[in-house]
Amino acid sequence: MTQSDKPSGDQEDLRLLRESARTLFERAGGSKRARTLRDAGGGWDADMIRKLAEAGVFGVTVPEEDGGLGMGLAAGGVIAEEVGRVIAPEPVVLTVGLSLGLLRRLCPNDARMAQLIGGETVLAVAWQERGPNGGPAEASCRYENGKLTGGKAWVVGAAGAQGFLVVAESDNGPVLVLAEAGADGLSVEERRQADGSAMGELSFSGTPAEELASGGAVQGTLAEAVNDTTALAAAELVGLSERAFEITLEYIKTREQFDKPIGSFQVIQHRAVDLNVMCEVAQSGVREALGLMDGETDPKARARLASRAKARAVTAARKITRDAIQLHGAVGYTDEYDIGLYLNRALVLSAWLGDDAYHRRLWFEAREEEGAAQ
Amino acid sequence: MTDWNAMSDADFRKEVRGFFEAEYPEELRHLPHRPKFAEIEHWHRKLHAKGWVAPAWPAEYGGMGLNAAKLLIFYEEQQRWGVNRGRDMGVQMVGPLIIKFGTPDQKEYWLPRILSCEDIWCQGYSEPGAGSDLANLRTRAESDGDDFVINGQKIWTTMAHDATHIFMLVRTDPDAPKKQQGISFLLAPMDQPGVEVRTITTLSGETEFCEVFFDNARTPRENLVGELNKGWTMAKALLSFERIFIGSPSLAQNALGQLESFARGRGAFDDPVFRDRFAQAALDVEDHAALYARFADQLKRGETLGADVSMLKIWVTECFQRITELMIEAAGPDGGTIGPLQVGNVSVDVLSSFYKARPTTIYGGSNEIQRNILSKAVLGLPG
Ligand SMILES: Cc1cc2nc3c(=O)[nH]c(=O)nc-3n(C[C@H](O)[C@H](O)[C@H](O)COP(=O)(O)OP(=O)(O)OC[C@H]3O[C@@H](n4cnc5c(N)ncnc54)[C@H](O)[C@@H]3O)c2cc1C
């Protein structure tokens, strides 16, 4: 069956959502804001977070009865694309996919839900750990008697978050707990990223934390939230790629050498077409994958779709932002020119939650498993 | 007369699929070569009796009268089941031109003969000096009493050695100010002393296309379709639907299926490098299908497609080639062996798939030409 046989559903809703998100970001200053915030130390803009909250952005996938917009992941993807277009540093994908992805499934009545949806607070999510060789390792961080001991790595948003949602091991199995930023025995090492943001390496020594959920549901929910976030990060990369391509196209139309716009040279034209095609394929593939995730309940099938989306988006974004630098010439290698901001953001988003090779592997393994099960 | 367009997409798909699965001869599925008419004649008779030879033609001319949405489904099912398109240049190319630009007499005479395959057509556009730059064509047609007299040469004419008629672009006014002007669209019988056909053997060893020489060949004046010297614009007007058809995912999807069963049988998936390249190809096909669906939806909404549809052809043909290249790699030491390779209970003709993929980036407007078109018409690049 082809995609075209399916009913098109709420396309109009998505179009309106896209328009309002785009307007919001453009009014706030578009991609210029990203540079300003980076130069100011790599944080985000509290005022912007409030505006995004007013537009309902953070609660986009939260059911209406729990205070959200009750739209699907496809709608989240629309917003993520717009975030990507202006490389907004605000933690939109983090909050929609991870923080609220966990809370809305595990404890929808918790007061923190409303705070996150309302943009009053940002919670970073800490679940991965770093092993002795520097790579990801088995989780060993413990939660006992209300206190955390151990460490967590690759925590996005650690620098500005008011608290940390930590997945830890306890005597009763995995737990989700909340540690306040600045709590006793918590130290945060900030590792600076290519785009000016920071990832946190957390270490806990008897850090007090509040238990929000425990039991078998925690791991499964974490996996689901990570799937959602992976797919949303893919959408963010699609928006980023699109805009990076537009900037490049504009540049090759105006930059003149040999008394002609460089965009009149065939080799440049064909490279531009290849980037454009890559971009369109990524947009269609990623949007389709997110739409299908909305209609899918089987976690394995959803994971496979998320991997499909991220694999495509990373391949496209890497190619587009790198070729964009080449097509700009030396000016593309300067910090002053905006195209580099897109490359740097693509580096960070590609590495986060797995790159294309990683996700192709997951995708293939899931496909094999499905085939074997049939 | 059934109004196919009134059916739901799903019902129509079921109907088409059911017919192909029940009636299409098993031995003709996924034919690795282009058949001569005799080889598929029995299938053509069935299709003709069913009234399904010309899905795109209006019902009044003996077609199915399908709208764009239904047409896509028809072709999807055709390709899915590996149904050979037969000798369809009459149906796909001359018929629509006659329907659009022909006189009532031309319609009455030619159209039924196309449907019944009483006349079998080949396409005489390309010449030795006119490939991508088709408007550079030189074959002349000069008025002589009630006839045109044709002199010149066509080349790459697919299946000309098994055709009764040729439709061609010819130069009728060599003095026109622009080379696109002064070209006419002409029909001519092949069975006459002034026409000589020489087959050309392809890389795969088939005789699939030909050179056609015209030495004072004649065709009656009434075989001019449309206005004199207006052939170029007419021929171009025909291309719009073909552009999505040529970018449809089926060829690549079928090849991927073959690659998978072959590679599995051969144990190629034990190699992580191969696994990754397979995953890349499979995702390339899947995401292409998503883009294709976007254009198909546009057609279904009744919109006309823009030049951007060319990106489908670029992506899918190059992807098709990569898949067949992977087949060769999976074949290892058998990668140069002609004919079907047996693995377990599947047999895959690796070389034939590889060869089949090569010209897809050359014909139908080469991929470089498609990139030229996209860069100007879609990206708005200068020069
Ligand atoms: C299997 C097959 C079947 C065919 N069947 C028919 C048929 O039935 N009837 C018919 O009339 N024709 C047929 N053709 C011919 C086909 O239409 C031509 O091959 C096509 O138009 C390209 O022309 P050419 O082969 O002369 O290549 P050229 O035009 O000489 O091109 C050679 C190379 O140069 C590139 N190139 C050319 N111009 C440019 C440019 N401006 N910018 C960048 N690159 C450029 C091309 O992309 C190509 O890579 C068939 C071809 C094949 C392969």
Short mmCIF file of C-alpha atoms in Angstrom, two decimals, chain B:
data_model
loop_
_atom_site.label_atom_id
_atom_site.label_comp_id
_atom_site.label_asym_id
_atom_site.label_seq_id
_atom_site.Cartn_x
_atom_site.Cartn_y
_atom_site.Cartn_z
CA MET B 1 -19.12 1.20 -19.69
CA THR B 2 -17.67 1.14 -16.18
CA ASP B 3 -16.92 4.48 -14.57
CA TRP B 4 -13.70 3.48 -12.90
CA ASN B 5 -13.19 6.93 -11.46
CA ALA B 6 -16.35 6.57 -9.41
CA MET B 7 -14.86 3.59 -7.54
CA SER B 8 -12.94 4.08 -4.31
CA ASP B 9 -9.17 3.88 -4.71
CA ALA B 10 -9.06 0.71 -2.65
CA ASP B 11 -11.78 -1.04 -4.67
CA PHE B 12 -10.18 -0.04 -7.91
CA ARG B 13 -6.81 -1.30 -6.76
CA LYS B 14 -8.39 -4.60 -5.79
CA GLU B 15 -10.05 -4.90 -9.17
CA VAL B 16 -6.83 -4.22 -11.09
CA ARG B 17 -4.73 -6.43 -8.86
CA GLY B 18 -7.28 -9.23 -9.11
CA PHE B 19 -7.26 -9.12 -12.90
CA PHE B 20 -3.47 -9.13 -13.19
CA GLU B 21 -3.05 -11.89 -10.65
CA ALA B 22 -5.68 -14.08 -12.27
CA GLU B 23 -4.95 -13.45 -15.91
CA TYR B 24 -1.34 -12.42 -16.43
CA PRO B 25 0.76 -15.37 -17.65
CA GLU B 26 3.22 -16.44 -14.96
CA GLU B 27 6.08 -16.96 -17.43
CA LEU B 28 5.87 -13.32 -18.52
CA ARG B 29 6.21 -11.85 -15.02
CA HIS B 30 9.21 -9.52 -14.58
CA LEU B 31 10.52 -10.27 -18.05
CA PRO B 32 14.21 -9.41 -18.09
CA HIS B 33 14.13 -8.24 -21.72
CA ARG B 34 11.86 -6.24 -23.96
CA PRO B 35 9.59 -8.75 -25.72
CA LYS B 36 8.68 -8.81 -29.36
CA PHE B 37 4.99 -8.55 -29.96
CA ALA B 38 4.59 -12.24 -30.79
CA GLU B 39 5.85 -13.21 -27.37
CA ILE B 40 3.16 -11.28 -25.52
CA GLU B 41 0.41 -11.38 -28.12
CA HIS B 42 -1.80 -13.75 -26.12
CA TRP B 43 -1.66 -11.41 -23.13
CA HIS B 44 -2.40 -8.42 -25.32
CA ARG B 45 -5.52 -10.17 -26.65
CA LYS B 46 -6.84 -10.62 -23.13
CA LEU B 47 -6.12 -7.02 -22.24
CA HIS B 48 -7.77 -5.84 -25.43
CA ALA B 49 -10.88 -7.95 -24.84
CA LYS B 50 -11.11 -6.47 -21.35
CA GLY B 51 -10.81 -2.94 -22.77
CA TRP B 52 -7.74 -2.20 -20.65
CA VAL B 53 -5.10 -1.53 -23.31
CA ALA B 54 -5.23 2.23 -22.90
CA PRO B 55 -5.88 3.19 -19.28
CA ALA B 56 -5.25 6.88 -19.87
CA TRP B 57 -7.29 7.40 -23.01
CA PRO B 58 -10.81 8.80 -22.78
CA ALA B 59 -13.50 6.14 -22.90
CA GLU B 60 -14.91 7.51 -26.18
CA TYR B 61 -11.72 6.41 -27.92
CA GLY B 62 -11.69 2.98 -26.37
CA GLY B 63 -9.63 3.83 -23.29
CA MET B 64 -10.45 3.34 -19.61
CA GLY B 65 -10.75 7.08 -19.06
CA LEU B 66 -8.85 6.96 -15.78
CA ASN B 67 -8.11 10.14 -13.89
CA ALA B 68 -4.60 10.74 -12.58
CA ALA B 69 -5.21 9.05 -9.25
CA LYS B 70 -6.61 5.89 -10.78
CA LEU B 71 -3.94 5.88 -13.43
CA LEU B 72 -1.21 5.85 -10.83
CA ILE B 73 -2.86 2.92 -9.11
CA PHE B 74 -3.13 1.07 -12.41
CA TYR B 75 0.56 1.52 -13.12
CA GLU B 76 1.56 0.72 -9.55
CA GLU B 77 -0.27 -2.58 -9.75
CA GLN B 78 1.10 -3.30 -13.18
CA GLN B 79 4.65 -2.84 -11.98
CA ARG B 80 4.07 -4.57 -8.69
CA TRP B 81 3.00 -7.75 -10.44
CA GLY B 82 5.75 -7.46 -13.03
CA VAL B 83 3.27 -7.07 -15.87
CA ASN B 84 5.09 -6.23 -19.06
CA ARG B 85 4.01 -2.95 -20.58
CA GLY B 86 3.98 -4.63 -23.95
CA ARG B 87 4.54 -2.67 -27.11
CA ASP B 88 2.94 0.41 -25.67
CA MET B 89 4.50 3.29 -27.59
CA GLY B 90 1.35 3.52 -29.65
CA VAL B 91 -0.81 3.73 -26.56
CA GLN B 92 1.55 5.89 -24.51
CA MET B 93 2.89 8.27 -27.09
CA VAL B 94 1.22 8.45 -30.51
CA GLY B 95 -2.33 7.84 -29.31
CA PRO B 96 -2.44 10.78 -26.88
CA LEU B 97 -0.96 13.05 -29.54
CA ILE B 98 -3.52 12.02 -32.11
CA ILE B 99 -6.28 12.41 -29.53
CA LYS B 100 -5.09 15.89 -28.68
CA PHE B 101 -4.01 17.22 -32.05
CA GLY B 102 -5.33 14.81 -34.71
CA THR B 103 -8.19 15.31 -37.16
CA PRO B 104 -11.40 13.27 -36.80
CA ASP B 105 -10.29 11.10 -39.72
CA GLN B 106 -6.90 10.44 -38.12
CA LYS B 107 -8.56 9.47 -34.87
CA GLU B 108 -11.00 7.16 -36.54
CA TYR B 109 -8.33 5.45 -38.58
CA TRP B 110 -5.39 5.14 -36.19
CA LEU B 111 -6.75 4.79 -32.68
CA PRO B 112 -8.52 1.41 -33.05
CA ARG B 113 -5.47 0.03 -34.83
CA ILE B 114 -3.27 1.11 -31.92
CA LEU B 115 -5.54 -0.60 -29.43
CA SER B 116 -5.63 -3.84 -31.36
CA CYS B 117 -1.90 -3.68 -32.10
CA GLU B 118 -2.65 -4.08 -35.74
CA ASP B 119 -0.11 -1.30 -36.02
CA ILE B 120 2.92 -1.48 -33.78
CA TRP B 121 4.74 1.75 -33.21
CA CYS B 122 8.26 2.89 -32.55
CA GLN B 123 9.50 6.33 -31.58
CA GLY B 124 11.80 8.10 -34.01
CA TYR B 125 13.05 11.17 -32.20
CA SER B 126 16.78 10.75 -31.49
CA GLU B 127 19.40 11.06 -34.20
CA PRO B 128 23.17 10.70 -34.19
CA GLY B 129 23.51 14.46 -33.80
CA ALA B 130 20.37 15.00 -31.75
CA GLY B 131 20.29 13.31 -28.35
CA SER B 132 19.87 15.57 -25.34
CA ASP B 133 19.82 18.43 -27.81
CA LEU B 134 16.87 16.92 -29.61
CA ALA B 135 15.94 20.13 -31.40
CA ASN B 136 19.13 19.71 -33.39
CA LEU B 137 17.49 16.97 -35.46
CA ARG B 138 18.14 16.95 -39.19
CA THR B 139 15.98 14.25 -40.77
CA ARG B 140 14.12 16.08 -43.54
CA ALA B 141 10.58 15.73 -44.76
CA GLU B 142 9.74 17.54 -47.99
CA SER B 143 6.41 18.00 -49.62
CA ASP B 144 6.02 16.15 -52.91
CA GLY B 145 2.50 16.08 -54.36
CA ASP B 146 0.29 14.22 -51.90
CA ASP B 147 3.24 12.84 -49.99
CA PHE B 148 6.12 13.81 -47.77
CA VAL B 149 9.49 12.47 -48.84
CA ILE B 150 11.77 11.60 -45.91
CA ASN B 151 15.55 11.54 -45.89
CA GLY B 152 17.85 11.11 -42.92
CA GLN B 153 18.56 8.83 -39.99
CA LYS B 154 17.08 8.00 -36.60
CA ILE B 155 18.91 6.08 -33.91
CA TRP B 156 18.26 4.33 -30.58
CA THR B 157 14.80 3.58 -31.91
CA THR B 158 13.53 1.00 -29.45
CA MET B 159 12.13 -2.15 -31.08
CA ALA B 160 12.06 -0.60 -34.55
CA HIS B 161 12.80 -4.06 -35.92
CA ASP B 162 9.46 -5.24 -34.58
CA ALA B 163 7.37 -2.22 -35.54
CA THR B 164 5.05 -1.55 -38.45
CA HIS B 165 5.02 2.23 -38.05
CA ILE B 166 7.22 4.99 -36.79
CA PHE B 167 6.16 8.34 -35.35
CA MET B 168 8.83 10.88 -35.79
CA LEU B 169 9.97 14.41 -35.41
CA VAL B 170 11.28 15.69 -38.73
CA ARG B 171 12.55 18.98 -40.04
CA THR B 172 10.09 20.55 -42.42
CA ASP B 173 11.49 24.08 -42.45
CA PRO B 174 15.29 24.19 -42.37
CA ASP B 175 15.24 27.99 -42.61
CA ALA B 176 13.23 28.65 -39.47
CA PRO B 177 14.94 31.24 -37.22
CA LYS B 178 15.11 28.92 -34.20
CA LYS B 179 15.87 25.23 -34.40
CA GLN B 180 12.85 24.35 -32.26
CA GLN B 181 10.71 25.85 -35.01
CA GLY B 182 10.40 24.09 -38.34
CA ILE B 183 9.94 20.63 -36.77
CA SER B 184 6.86 18.55 -37.54
CA PHE B 185 5.27 15.42 -36.14
CA LEU B 186 4.86 12.75 -38.79
CA LEU B 187 3.62 9.17 -38.99
CA ALA B 188 5.16 6.77 -41.48
CA PRO B 189 4.88 3.11 -42.46
CA MET B 190 8.07 1.09 -42.00
CA ASP B 191 7.35 -1.52 -44.64
CA GLN B 192 8.62 0.27 -47.74
CA PRO B 193 11.78 0.32 -49.83
CA GLY B 194 13.00 3.69 -48.54
CA VAL B 195 13.20 2.53 -44.89
CA GLU B 196 16.05 0.37 -43.66
CA VAL B 197 16.31 -0.89 -40.09
CA ARG B 198 19.55 -2.13 -38.56
CA THR B 199 19.50 -3.55 -35.09
CA ILE B 200 22.03 -2.44 -32.50
CA THR B 201 23.19 -4.90 -29.88
CA THR B 202 23.15 -3.51 -26.36
CA LEU B 203 25.64 -4.10 -23.55
CA SER B 204 23.45 -6.89 -22.27
CA GLY B 205 23.58 -8.61 -25.63
CA GLU B 206 19.95 -7.90 -26.53
CA THR B 207 18.80 -6.34 -29.75
CA GLU B 208 16.53 -3.80 -28.19
CA PHE B 209 17.10 -0.70 -30.26
CA CYS B 210 17.93 0.13 -33.87
CA GLU B 211 19.15 2.58 -36.43
CA VAL B 212 16.52 3.56 -38.96
CA PHE B 213 17.62 4.99 -42.31
CA PHE B 214 15.32 6.95 -44.59
CA ASP B 215 16.22 7.17 -48.26
CA ASN B 216 13.40 8.87 -50.15
CA ALA B 217 10.87 7.10 -47.96
CA ARG B 218 7.32 8.32 -48.47
CA THR B 219 4.34 8.94 -46.28
CA PRO B 220 1.00 10.44 -47.32
CA ARG B 221 0.45 14.05 -46.44
CA GLU B 222 -2.51 13.18 -44.25
CA ASN B 223 -0.04 11.51 -41.85
CA LEU B 224 1.08 14.90 -40.60
CA VAL B 225 -0.36 15.30 -37.08
CA GLY B 226 -1.15 18.82 -35.97
CA GLU B 227 0.10 21.86 -37.78
CA LEU B 228 3.12 21.91 -40.04
CA ASN B 229 6.24 23.12 -38.15
CA LYS B 230 4.51 22.86 -34.75
CA GLY B 231 5.79 19.39 -33.82
CA TRP B 232 8.17 20.51 -31.09
CA THR B 233 5.60 22.12 -28.84
CA MET B 234 3.22 19.21 -29.40
CA ALA B 235 5.77 16.58 -28.46
CA LYS B 236 6.71 18.53 -25.33
CA ALA B 237 3.09 18.89 -24.27
CA LEU B 238 2.96 15.14 -23.89
CA LEU B 239 5.64 14.82 -21.29
CA SER B 240 3.89 16.01 -18.16
CA PHE B 241 2.37 12.75 -16.97
CA GLU B 242 5.33 10.70 -18.08
CA ARG B 243 7.49 12.65 -15.70
CA ILE B 244 5.88 11.19 -12.59
CA PHE B 245 5.60 7.75 -14.17
CA ILE B 246 9.30 7.64 -14.90
CA GLY B 247 9.99 8.57 -11.28
CA SER B 248 7.77 5.92 -9.72
CA PRO B 249 9.29 3.73 -7.02
CA SER B 250 8.43 0.34 -8.52
CA LEU B 251 11.61 -0.48 -10.42
CA ALA B 252 13.75 0.25 -7.39
CA GLN B 253 11.34 -1.54 -5.06
CA ASN B 254 11.36 -4.67 -7.18
CA ALA B 255 15.13 -4.61 -7.44
CA LEU B 256 15.42 -4.19 -3.69
CA GLY B 257 13.25 -7.26 -3.15
CA GLN B 258 15.49 -9.23 -5.49
CA LEU B 259 18.60 -7.93 -3.79
CA GLU B 260 17.28 -8.94 -0.40
CA SER B 261 16.39 -12.51 -1.28
CA PHE B 262 19.62 -12.96 -3.19
CA ALA B 263 21.79 -11.45 -0.46
CA ARG B 264 20.06 -13.48 2.19
CA GLY B 265 20.59 -16.70 0.28
CA ARG B 266 24.23 -15.81 -0.22
CA GLY B 267 24.83 -14.92 3.40
CA ALA B 268 25.81 -11.38 2.47
CA PHE B 269 24.02 -10.03 5.52
CA ASP B 270 26.67 -11.55 7.75
CA ASP B 271 28.86 -8.68 6.65
CA PRO B 272 28.09 -5.52 8.66
CA VAL B 273 29.30 -3.30 5.83
CA PHE B 274 26.88 -4.91 3.44
CA ARG B 275 24.11 -4.65 6.04
CA ASP B 276 24.62 -0.92 6.29
CA ARG B 277 24.66 -0.41 2.56
CA PHE B 278 21.53 -2.48 2.21
CA ALA B 279 19.86 -0.41 4.93
CA GLN B 280 20.90 2.75 3.11
CA ALA B 281 19.40 1.52 -0.13
CA ALA B 282 16.22 0.31 1.54
CA LEU B 283 15.74 3.64 3.29
CA ASP B 284 16.49 5.48 0.07
CA VAL B 285 13.63 3.56 -1.54
CA GLU B 286 11.29 4.08 1.40
CA ASP B 287 11.86 7.81 1.64
CA HIS B 288 11.61 8.18 -2.12
CA ALA B 289 8.19 6.56 -1.91
CA ALA B 290 7.19 9.24 0.61
CA LEU B 291 8.23 11.98 -1.81
CA TYR B 292 6.47 10.20 -4.67
CA ALA B 293 3.31 10.10 -2.57
CA ARG B 294 3.52 13.87 -2.16
CA PHE B 295 3.50 14.38 -5.93
CA ALA B 296 0.82 11.74 -6.42
CA ASP B 297 -1.36 13.57 -3.90
CA GLN B 298 -0.89 16.72 -5.92
CA LEU B 299 -2.18 14.95 -9.02
CA LYS B 300 -5.10 13.53 -7.07
CA ARG B 301 -6.10 16.99 -5.97
CA GLY B 302 -6.29 17.86 -9.65
CA GLU B 303 -3.21 20.06 -9.61
CA THR B 304 -0.72 19.98 -12.47
CA LEU B 305 2.79 18.97 -11.59
CA GLY B 306 5.61 21.46 -11.73
CA ALA B 307 9.12 20.92 -13.02
CA ASP B 308 10.12 19.81 -9.53
CA VAL B 309 8.69 16.36 -10.27
CA SER B 310 11.98 15.66 -12.08
CA MET B 311 13.61 15.06 -8.72
CA LEU B 312 11.76 11.76 -8.47
CA LYS B 313 13.43 10.47 -11.60
CA ILE B 314 16.88 11.58 -10.50
CA TRP B 315 16.61 9.97 -7.10
CA VAL B 316 14.95 6.72 -8.04
CA THR B 317 17.04 5.87 -11.08
CA GLU B 318 20.28 6.48 -9.21
CA CYS B 319 18.97 4.47 -6.31
CA PHE B 320 17.96 1.67 -8.70
CA GLN B 321 21.50 1.64 -10.02
CA ARG B 322 23.02 1.43 -6.53
CA ILE B 323 20.76 -1.50 -5.69
CA THR B 324 21.80 -3.45 -8.76
CA GLU B 325 25.43 -2.62 -8.02
CA LEU B 326 24.95 -4.14 -4.58
CA MET B 327 23.59 -7.28 -6.25
CA ILE B 328 26.81 -7.59 -8.19
CA GLU B 329 28.79 -7.20 -4.99
CA ALA B 330 26.68 -9.77 -3.19
CA ALA B 331 27.33 -12.16 -6.05
CA GLY B 332 31.05 -12.00 -5.32
CA PRO B 333 32.93 -14.18 -7.79
CA ASP B 334 29.71 -14.76 -9.77
CA GLY B 335 29.31 -11.03 -10.34
CA GLY B 336 30.27 -11.35 -13.98
CA THR B 337 28.20 -14.43 -14.80
CA ILE B 338 25.49 -14.20 -17.43
CA GLY B 339 22.08 -15.64 -16.67
CA PRO B 340 20.13 -16.51 -13.53
CA LEU B 341 22.09 -17.38 -10.40
CA GLN B 342 20.44 -19.97 -8.22
CA VAL B 343 20.49 -19.55 -4.44
CA GLY B 344 18.29 -21.91 -2.48
CA ASN B 345 14.94 -21.75 -4.18
CA VAL B 346 15.32 -18.28 -5.63
CA SER B 347 17.01 -17.44 -8.86
CA VAL B 348 18.17 -13.93 -9.59
CA ASP B 349 19.62 -12.63 -12.82
CA VAL B 350 22.08 -10.22 -11.33
CA LEU B 351 23.65 -8.98 -14.53
CA SER B 352 20.35 -8.42 -16.25
CA SER B 353 19.17 -6.20 -13.40
CA PHE B 354 22.42 -4.32 -13.49
CA TYR B 355 22.14 -3.71 -17.24
CA LYS B 356 18.51 -2.75 -16.98
CA ALA B 357 19.39 -0.01 -14.51
CA ARG B 358 22.11 1.60 -16.61
CA PRO B 359 20.07 3.41 -19.30
CA THR B 360 17.46 4.70 -16.83
CA THR B 361 19.71 7.67 -16.14
CA ILE B 362 20.18 8.27 -19.88
CA TYR B 363 16.75 8.06 -21.46
CA GLY B 364 13.65 10.06 -20.66
CA GLY B 365 15.88 13.14 -20.39
CA SER B 366 19.27 12.20 -18.92
CA ASN B 367 19.79 12.89 -15.23
CA GLU B 368 22.17 15.70 -16.09
CA ILE B 369 19.47 17.29 -18.25
CA GLN B 370 16.99 16.84 -15.38
CA ARG B 371 19.43 18.64 -13.10
CA ASN B 372 19.70 21.44 -15.63
CA ILE B 373 15.93 21.73 -15.67
CA LEU B 374 15.61 21.72 -11.90
CA SER B 375 18.34 24.26 -11.42
CA LYS B 376 16.67 26.73 -13.74
CA ALA B 377 12.96 26.05 -13.45
CA VAL B 378 12.83 25.22 -9.74
CA LEU B 379 15.82 26.82 -8.09
CA GLY B 380 15.79 29.83 -10.41
CA LEU B 381 19.52 29.73 -11.03
CA PRO B 382 20.80 31.94 -13.84
CA GLY B 383 22.54 31.12 -17.12
#
